[in-house]
Amino acid sequence: MPKPLTSTHLRRLAEEADGRRGEKLQLIQDPRTGELRFLARGEKLARGAAVVAEAATENRVPTRDPVKVSLTINGKKVDLAGADAIFWSESAIEKFMWPYYQSRGLMDGNMQTLQKAYYASDSEIVAIVHKWPSRSDIIVDTGSSVQRLVVDEREAGTGKRVAKSLRAHLAGKRGRKKKR
C-alpha cells in the first residue's frame, strides 16, 4: 500500500512533471519505500514495482528548439544534465531562487542551511543549479578545480536529507577515510 501523500509530496510530483515537459512519465510505487514517484529517465521498472498512473506535460511551444547551455569554471565543464535553471549571481539567487523555494513550501531546514552556507564568509559557492524535483546542486570553485555538492545528500544512519557546505562535506569524507 502506498504511503499517504502529503501536499508537499504532491507539489514535488507536479513540479517534476512540469520540469520534464514533453516526456511520457510513469508514476510508480517504489517497492522499497512505498512512496509514489516517477521513473527516472532510462530507469527500468523494478521487480515488485507497479505503474500507478501515467502523466505528461506538453511544451507550450512544441516547435521551440531546446536551448543547450554549458557552464565552465576555471576551464572545467560542469555537468548540467537535468537542470532547468542556473543561478550564479547574488541578485538572481535573491530575486528568483529563494522566493521560488519559499513559495513552494520547500524552504525547510536543509534549504536554510544552504542559504547560510551561500552567505558564509568562507563560502566557495559560485553557482546553484536547480534540478527537478527541487533538488539543487551547489557548484563551488576551490581555485584548483570545480567541485559539486548535491544538496539532498542522505545523512548516514538516518537517511535524512542534509545540506552541507563543501568544506564540511569534504571534512566528513576525510574523517571517514582516516577511521578505516
PDB file of C-alpha atoms in Angstrom:
ATOM      1  CA  MET A   1       0.000   0.000   0.000  1.00  0.00           C
ATOM      2  CA  PRO A   2       1.420   3.420  -0.898  1.00  0.00           C
ATOM      3  CA  LYS A   3       2.430   5.824   1.840  1.00  0.00           C
ATOM      4  CA  PRO A   4      -0.132   8.612   2.313  1.00  0.00           C
ATOM      5  CA  LEU A   5       0.624  11.614   0.094  1.00  0.00           C
ATOM      6  CA  THR A   6       1.278  14.984   1.672  1.00  0.00           C
ATOM      7  CA  SER A   7       0.689  18.298  -0.060  1.00  0.00           C
ATOM      8  CA  THR A   8       4.469  18.763  -0.254  1.00  0.00           C
ATOM      9  CA  HIS A   9       4.880  15.389  -1.997  1.00  0.00           C
ATOM     10  CA  LEU A  10       2.097  16.250  -4.455  1.00  0.00           C
ATOM     11  CA  ARG A  11       3.771  19.611  -5.208  1.00  0.00           C
ATOM     12  CA  ARG A  12       7.080  17.860  -5.874  1.00  0.00           C
ATOM     13  CA  LEU A  13       5.476  15.352  -8.233  1.00  0.00           C
ATOM     14  CA  ALA A  14       3.735  18.196 -10.073  1.00  0.00           C
ATOM     15  CA  GLU A  15       6.989  20.143 -10.281  1.00  0.00           C
ATOM     16  CA  GLU A  16       8.806  17.126 -11.678  1.00  0.00           C
ATOM     17  CA  ALA A  17       6.099  16.584 -14.320  1.00  0.00           C
ATOM     18  CA  ASP A  18       6.411  20.268 -15.240  1.00  0.00           C
ATOM     19  CA  GLY A  19      10.222  20.071 -15.342  1.00  0.00           C
ATOM     20  CA  ARG A  20      10.125  17.014 -17.619  1.00  0.00           C
ATOM     21  CA  ARG A  21       7.873  18.548 -20.277  1.00  0.00           C
ATOM     22  CA  GLY A  22       7.425  16.579 -23.448  1.00  0.00           C
ATOM     23  CA  GLU A  23       8.144  13.246 -21.731  1.00  0.00           C
ATOM     24  CA  LYS A  24       5.676  10.464 -21.068  1.00  0.00           C
ATOM     25  CA  LEU A  25       6.082   9.753 -17.366  1.00  0.00           C
ATOM     26  CA  GLN A  26       5.144   6.700 -15.363  1.00  0.00           C
ATOM     27  CA  LEU A  27       4.155   7.167 -11.730  1.00  0.00           C
ATOM     28  CA  ILE A  28       5.157   4.108  -9.734  1.00  0.00           C
ATOM     29  CA  GLN A  29       5.001   2.918  -6.167  1.00  0.00           C
ATOM     30  CA  ASP A  30       8.586   2.315  -5.115  1.00  0.00           C
ATOM     31  CA  PRO A  31       8.676  -1.246  -3.710  1.00  0.00           C
ATOM     32  CA  ARG A  32      11.455  -0.345  -1.234  1.00  0.00           C
ATOM     33  CA  THR A  33       9.911   2.775   0.308  1.00  0.00           C
ATOM     34  CA  GLY A  34       6.218   2.603  -0.585  1.00  0.00           C
ATOM     35  CA  GLU A  35       6.461   6.170  -1.907  1.00  0.00           C
ATOM     36  CA  LEU A  36       4.939   7.252  -5.194  1.00  0.00           C
ATOM     37  CA  ARG A  37       7.469   8.662  -7.653  1.00  0.00           C
ATOM     38  CA  PHE A  38       8.114   8.951 -11.368  1.00  0.00           C
ATOM     39  CA  LEU A  39      10.518   6.564 -13.049  1.00  0.00           C
ATOM     40  CA  ALA A  40      13.774   8.351 -13.779  1.00  0.00           C
ATOM     41  CA  ARG A  41      14.978   8.723 -17.367  1.00  0.00           C
ATOM     42  CA  GLY A  42      16.283   5.366 -18.550  1.00  0.00           C
ATOM     43  CA  GLU A  43      15.204   3.583 -15.359  1.00  0.00           C
ATOM     44  CA  LYS A  44      13.592   0.178 -15.783  1.00  0.00           C
ATOM     45  CA  LEU A  45      10.587  -0.879 -13.754  1.00  0.00           C
ATOM     46  CA  ALA A  46      11.969  -2.854 -10.793  1.00  0.00           C
ATOM     47  CA  ARG A  47      10.536  -6.161  -9.657  1.00  0.00           C
ATOM     48  CA  GLY A  48       7.634  -5.502  -7.334  1.00  0.00           C
ATOM     49  CA  ALA A  49       7.014  -2.007  -8.686  1.00  0.00           C
ATOM     50  CA  ALA A  50       3.757  -1.178 -10.402  1.00  0.00           C
ATOM     51  CA  VAL A  51       2.792   1.688 -12.684  1.00  0.00           C
ATOM     52  CA  VAL A  52       0.097   3.604 -10.811  1.00  0.00           C
ATOM     53  CA  ALA A  53      -0.578   6.257 -13.449  1.00  0.00           C
ATOM     54  CA  GLU A  54       0.894   7.928 -16.491  1.00  0.00           C
ATOM     55  CA  ALA A  55       1.465  11.653 -16.798  1.00  0.00           C
ATOM     56  CA  ALA A  56       2.631  14.090 -19.441  1.00  0.00           C
ATOM     57  CA  THR A  57       3.039  17.846 -19.591  1.00  0.00           C
ATOM     58  CA  GLU A  58       3.359  19.072 -23.148  1.00  0.00           C
ATOM     59  CA  ASN A  59       5.533  22.003 -24.091  1.00  0.00           C
ATOM     60  CA  ARG A  60       3.507  25.172 -24.677  1.00  0.00           C
ATOM     61  CA  VAL A  61       5.617  25.922 -27.725  1.00  0.00           C
ATOM     62  CA  PRO A  62       6.379  22.451 -29.120  1.00  0.00           C
ATOM     63  CA  THR A  63       8.252  23.857 -32.121  1.00  0.00           C
ATOM     64  CA  ARG A  64      10.789  25.675 -29.929  1.00  0.00           C
ATOM     65  CA  ASP A  65      14.176  24.004 -30.028  1.00  0.00           C
ATOM     66  CA  PRO A  66      15.628  23.260 -26.585  1.00  0.00           C
ATOM     67  CA  VAL A  67      18.401  25.631 -25.568  1.00  0.00           C
ATOM     68  CA  LYS A  68      21.733  23.997 -24.854  1.00  0.00           C
ATOM     69  CA  VAL A  69      23.769  25.714 -22.158  1.00  0.00           C
ATOM     70  CA  SER A  70      27.207  24.863 -20.874  1.00  0.00           C
ATOM     71  CA  LEU A  71      28.909  26.060 -17.718  1.00  0.00           C
ATOM     72  CA  THR A  72      32.677  26.118 -17.449  1.00  0.00           C
ATOM     73  CA  ILE A  73      34.506  27.258 -14.327  1.00  0.00           C
ATOM     74  CA  ASN A  74      38.292  27.552 -14.365  1.00  0.00           C
ATOM     75  CA  GLY A  75      38.395  25.528 -17.579  1.00  0.00           C
ATOM     76  CA  LYS A  76      36.337  22.639 -16.188  1.00  0.00           C
ATOM     77  CA  LYS A  77      32.953  21.857 -17.700  1.00  0.00           C
ATOM     78  CA  VAL A  78      30.079  21.295 -15.262  1.00  0.00           C
ATOM     79  CA  ASP A  79      27.520  18.557 -15.970  1.00  0.00           C
ATOM     80  CA  LEU A  80      24.101  20.207 -16.250  1.00  0.00           C
ATOM     81  CA  ALA A  81      22.026  17.103 -17.079  1.00  0.00           C
ATOM     82  CA  GLY A  82      18.522  17.533 -15.683  1.00  0.00           C
ATOM     83  CA  ALA A  83      18.986  21.232 -14.863  1.00  0.00           C
ATOM     84  CA  ASP A  84      16.231  23.686 -15.683  1.00  0.00           C
ATOM     85  CA  ALA A  85      17.743  26.788 -14.033  1.00  0.00           C
ATOM     86  CA  ILE A  86      21.205  28.061 -13.090  1.00  0.00           C
ATOM     87  CA  PHE A  87      21.755  30.914 -10.630  1.00  0.00           C
ATOM     88  CA  TRP A  88      25.207  32.460 -10.414  1.00  0.00           C
ATOM     89  CA  SER A  89      24.715  35.959  -9.055  1.00  0.00           C
ATOM     90  CA  GLU A  90      23.514  37.119  -5.645  1.00  0.00           C
ATOM     91  CA  SER A  91      20.879  39.196  -7.391  1.00  0.00           C
ATOM     92  CA  ALA A  92      19.427  36.216  -9.291  1.00  0.00           C
ATOM     93  CA  ILE A  93      19.539  33.974  -6.236  1.00  0.00           C
ATOM     94  CA  GLU A  94      17.794  36.576  -4.045  1.00  0.00           C
ATOM     95  CA  LYS A  95      15.180  37.599  -6.640  1.00  0.00           C
ATOM     96  CA  PHE A  96      14.326  34.200  -8.080  1.00  0.00           C
ATOM     97  CA  MET A  97      15.711  31.177  -6.250  1.00  0.00           C
ATOM     98  CA  TRP A  98      14.949  31.860  -2.561  1.00  0.00           C
ATOM     99  CA  PRO A  99      11.423  33.174  -3.344  1.00  0.00           C
ATOM    100  CA  TYR A 100      10.744  30.141  -5.551  1.00  0.00           C
ATOM    101  CA  TYR A 101      11.674  27.678  -2.817  1.00  0.00           C
ATOM    102  CA  GLN A 102       9.692  29.736  -0.289  1.00  0.00           C
ATOM    103  CA  SER A 103       6.565  29.814  -2.497  1.00  0.00           C
ATOM    104  CA  ARG A 104       6.714  26.044  -2.942  1.00  0.00           C
ATOM    105  CA  GLY A 105       6.963  25.384   0.786  1.00  0.00           C
ATOM    106  CA  LEU A 106      10.471  24.000   0.339  1.00  0.00           C
ATOM    107  CA  MET A 107      12.423  26.480   2.463  1.00  0.00           C
ATOM    108  CA  ASP A 108      12.974  23.819   5.110  1.00  0.00           C
ATOM    109  CA  GLY A 109      15.980  23.348   7.370  1.00  0.00           C
ATOM    110  CA  ASN A 110      18.025  21.918   4.515  1.00  0.00           C
ATOM    111  CA  MET A 111      17.461  24.938   2.307  1.00  0.00           C
ATOM    112  CA  GLN A 112      18.070  27.294   5.238  1.00  0.00           C
ATOM    113  CA  THR A 113      21.391  25.535   5.804  1.00  0.00           C
ATOM    114  CA  LEU A 114      22.202  26.031   2.123  1.00  0.00           C
ATOM    115  CA  GLN A 115      21.243  29.702   2.421  1.00  0.00           C
ATOM    116  CA  LYS A 116      23.601  30.158   5.402  1.00  0.00           C
ATOM    117  CA  ALA A 117      26.387  28.324   3.556  1.00  0.00           C
ATOM    118  CA  TYR A 118      25.882  30.550   0.496  1.00  0.00           C
ATOM    119  CA  TYR A 119      26.315  33.752   2.535  1.00  0.00           C
ATOM    120  CA  ALA A 120      29.149  32.455   4.764  1.00  0.00           C
ATOM    121  CA  SER A 121      32.364  34.441   4.527  1.00  0.00           C
ATOM    122  CA  ASP A 122      34.314  31.292   3.645  1.00  0.00           C
ATOM    123  CA  SER A 123      31.801  30.152   1.017  1.00  0.00           C
ATOM    124  CA  GLU A 124      33.235  28.890  -2.243  1.00  0.00           C
ATOM    125  CA  ILE A 125      29.798  28.555  -3.882  1.00  0.00           C
ATOM    126  CA  VAL A 126      29.840  30.193  -7.315  1.00  0.00           C
ATOM    127  CA  ALA A 127      26.557  28.852  -8.718  1.00  0.00           C
ATOM    128  CA  ILE A 128      23.462  26.917  -7.733  1.00  0.00           C
ATOM    129  CA  VAL A 129      21.852  24.654 -10.323  1.00  0.00           C
ATOM    130  CA  HIS A 130      18.162  23.814  -9.914  1.00  0.00           C
ATOM    131  CA  LYS A 131      17.042  20.351 -10.944  1.00  0.00           C
ATOM    132  CA  TRP A 132      13.563  18.977 -10.625  1.00  0.00           C
ATOM    133  CA  PRO A 133      12.132  17.998  -8.301  1.00  0.00           C
ATOM    134  CA  SER A 134      13.597  20.999  -6.455  1.00  0.00           C
ATOM    135  CA  ARG A 135      16.949  19.422  -5.911  1.00  0.00           C
ATOM    136  CA  SER A 136      19.853  21.795  -6.174  1.00  0.00           C
ATOM    137  CA  ASP A 137      23.491  21.173  -6.902  1.00  0.00           C
ATOM    138  CA  ILE A 138      25.965  23.641  -5.491  1.00  0.00           C
ATOM    139  CA  ILE A 139      28.813  24.500  -7.833  1.00  0.00           C
ATOM    140  CA  VAL A 140      31.896  25.622  -5.950  1.00  0.00           C
ATOM    141  CA  ASP A 141      35.255  26.879  -7.089  1.00  0.00           C
ATOM    142  CA  THR A 142      38.118  25.780  -4.869  1.00  0.00           C
ATOM    143  CA  GLY A 143      40.607  27.591  -7.073  1.00  0.00           C
ATOM    144  CA  SER A 144      42.188  24.443  -8.445  1.00  0.00           C
ATOM    145  CA  SER A 145      39.115  22.586  -9.651  1.00  0.00           C
ATOM    146  CA  VAL A 146      35.363  22.724  -9.863  1.00  0.00           C
ATOM    147  CA  GLN A 147      33.553  20.606  -7.338  1.00  0.00           C
ATOM    148  CA  ARG A 148      29.865  19.922  -6.848  1.00  0.00           C
ATOM    149  CA  LEU A 149      27.947  19.151  -3.720  1.00  0.00           C
ATOM    150  CA  VAL A 150      24.436  17.742  -4.030  1.00  0.00           C
ATOM    151  CA  VAL A 151      22.107  19.303  -1.501  1.00  0.00           C
ATOM    152  CA  ASP A 152      19.914  16.267  -0.948  1.00  0.00           C
ATOM    153  CA  GLU A 153      22.700  14.077   0.342  1.00  0.00           C
ATOM    154  CA  ARG A 154      21.438  11.494   2.827  1.00  0.00           C
ATOM    155  CA  GLU A 155      22.790  11.587   6.369  1.00  0.00           C
ATOM    156  CA  ALA A 156      24.402   8.276   7.291  1.00  0.00           C
ATOM    157  CA  GLY A 157      22.221   6.155   9.520  1.00  0.00           C
ATOM    158  CA  THR A 158      19.143   8.384   9.468  1.00  0.00           C
ATOM    159  CA  GLY A 159      18.504   8.709   5.736  1.00  0.00           C
ATOM    160  CA  LYS A 160      17.543  12.345   6.463  1.00  0.00           C
ATOM    161  CA  ARG A 161      18.278  14.949   3.770  1.00  0.00           C
ATOM    162  CA  VAL A 162      21.058  17.328   4.752  1.00  0.00           C
ATOM    163  CA  ALA A 163      22.746  20.318   3.175  1.00  0.00           C
ATOM    164  CA  LYS A 164      26.387  20.918   3.957  1.00  0.00           C
ATOM    165  CA  SER A 165      28.996  23.417   2.969  1.00  0.00           C
ATOM    166  CA  LEU A 166      31.634  21.900   0.710  1.00  0.00           C
ATOM    167  CA  ARG A 167      34.211  22.336   3.447  1.00  0.00           C
ATOM    168  CA  ALA A 168      32.064  20.335   5.932  1.00  0.00           C
ATOM    169  CA  HIS A 169      31.329  17.675   3.327  1.00  0.00           C
ATOM    170  CA  LEU A 170      34.999  17.184   2.465  1.00  0.00           C
ATOM    171  CA  ALA A 171      35.998  17.221   6.156  1.00  0.00           C
ATOM    172  CA  GLY A 172      33.478  14.430   6.783  1.00  0.00           C
ATOM    173  CA  LYS A 173      34.886  12.364   3.924  1.00  0.00           C
ATOM    174  CA  ARG A 174      38.446  12.827   5.162  1.00  0.00           C
ATOM    175  CA  GLY A 175      37.322  11.821   8.681  1.00  0.00           C
ATOM    176  CA  ARG A 176      35.673   8.630   7.386  1.00  0.00           C
ATOM    177  CA  LYS A 177      38.798   7.689   5.387  1.00  0.00           C
ATOM    178  CA  LYS A 178      41.053   8.064   8.464  1.00  0.00           C
ATOM    179  CA  LYS A 179      38.821   5.741  10.532  1.00  0.00           C
ATOM    180  CA  ARG A 180      39.164   2.857   8.046  1.00  0.00           C
TER     181      ARG A 180
END
